[in-house]
């Protein structure tokens, strides 16, 4: 290992230790669970929540807010986290339920699902920004928690990778929408395809309502 590599590794170890600040604050709790979601903003597909309980002596490096990591790095970390975690789970709420109860309530539901699927009961939840209704476990909402807590960062990676893989599967079913590229987010390419050929079954009707309405108006002129 070169001196430069050693310095980079040292810096990453220090950064990771800083990410454990909240975990140290609540170290009296045996099982600290990070909670985060992926997919609140897209026009299509489910919202996915991740729940991760890391071991107290967690030595995983490079965990961060999933949006700050490359797809390759997220996939690498997903494999490591799922192997080393004390317990991990995901909750998935599909687009029809999102349309029915709204995205915020669907996000809460996905988070509750993830918590309930864990094989170990958490003693405390570190959440990315939100307080989840109808959960009796102690909760600590942390603004931008996926970049401040190693547990929430791990949950964000699990949620993001899971959802991206779901959208890649949908890409094979509905290739004309190119879900594999934009994962359902409202890119120019995505919205233009919706305007051209209309929505497909995995589109969130409440999210694309304005796009469809504007297309209908243009066609009626």
CSV table of N, CA, C and O in Angstrom, one decimal, residues 3 33 106 124 134 186:
chain,number,residue,atom,x,y,z
A,3,UNK,N,1.8,5.4,0.4
A,3,UNK,CA,1.5,6.4,1.4
A,3,UNK,C,0.2,7.1,1.1
A,3,UNK,O,-0.5,7.4,2.1
A,33,UNK,N,-31.4,0.6,15.4
A,33,UNK,CA,-31.9,0.3,14.0
A,33,UNK,C,-31.9,1.6,13.2
A,33,UNK,O,-32.6,2.6,13.6
A,106,UNK,N,-47.7,6.2,2.6
A,106,UNK,CA,-47.1,5.0,2.0
A,106,UNK,C,-45.7,4.8,2.5
A,106,UNK,O,-45.2,3.6,2.8
A,124,UNK,N,-34.2,0.9,19.7
A,124,UNK,CA,-34.3,2.3,19.4
A,124,UNK,C,-34.2,2.4,17.8
A,124,UNK,O,-33.5,1.7,17.2
A,134,UNK,N,-47.6,5.2,14.8
A,134,UNK,CA,-48.1,3.8,15.2
A,134,UNK,C,-46.9,2.9,15.4
A,134,UNK,O,-47.0,1.7,15.1
A,186,UNK,N,-38.8,11.7,-12.8
A,186,UNK,CA,-39.4,12.5,-13.9
A,186,UNK,C,-38.4,13.2,-14.8
A,186,UNK,O,-38.4,14.5,-14.9
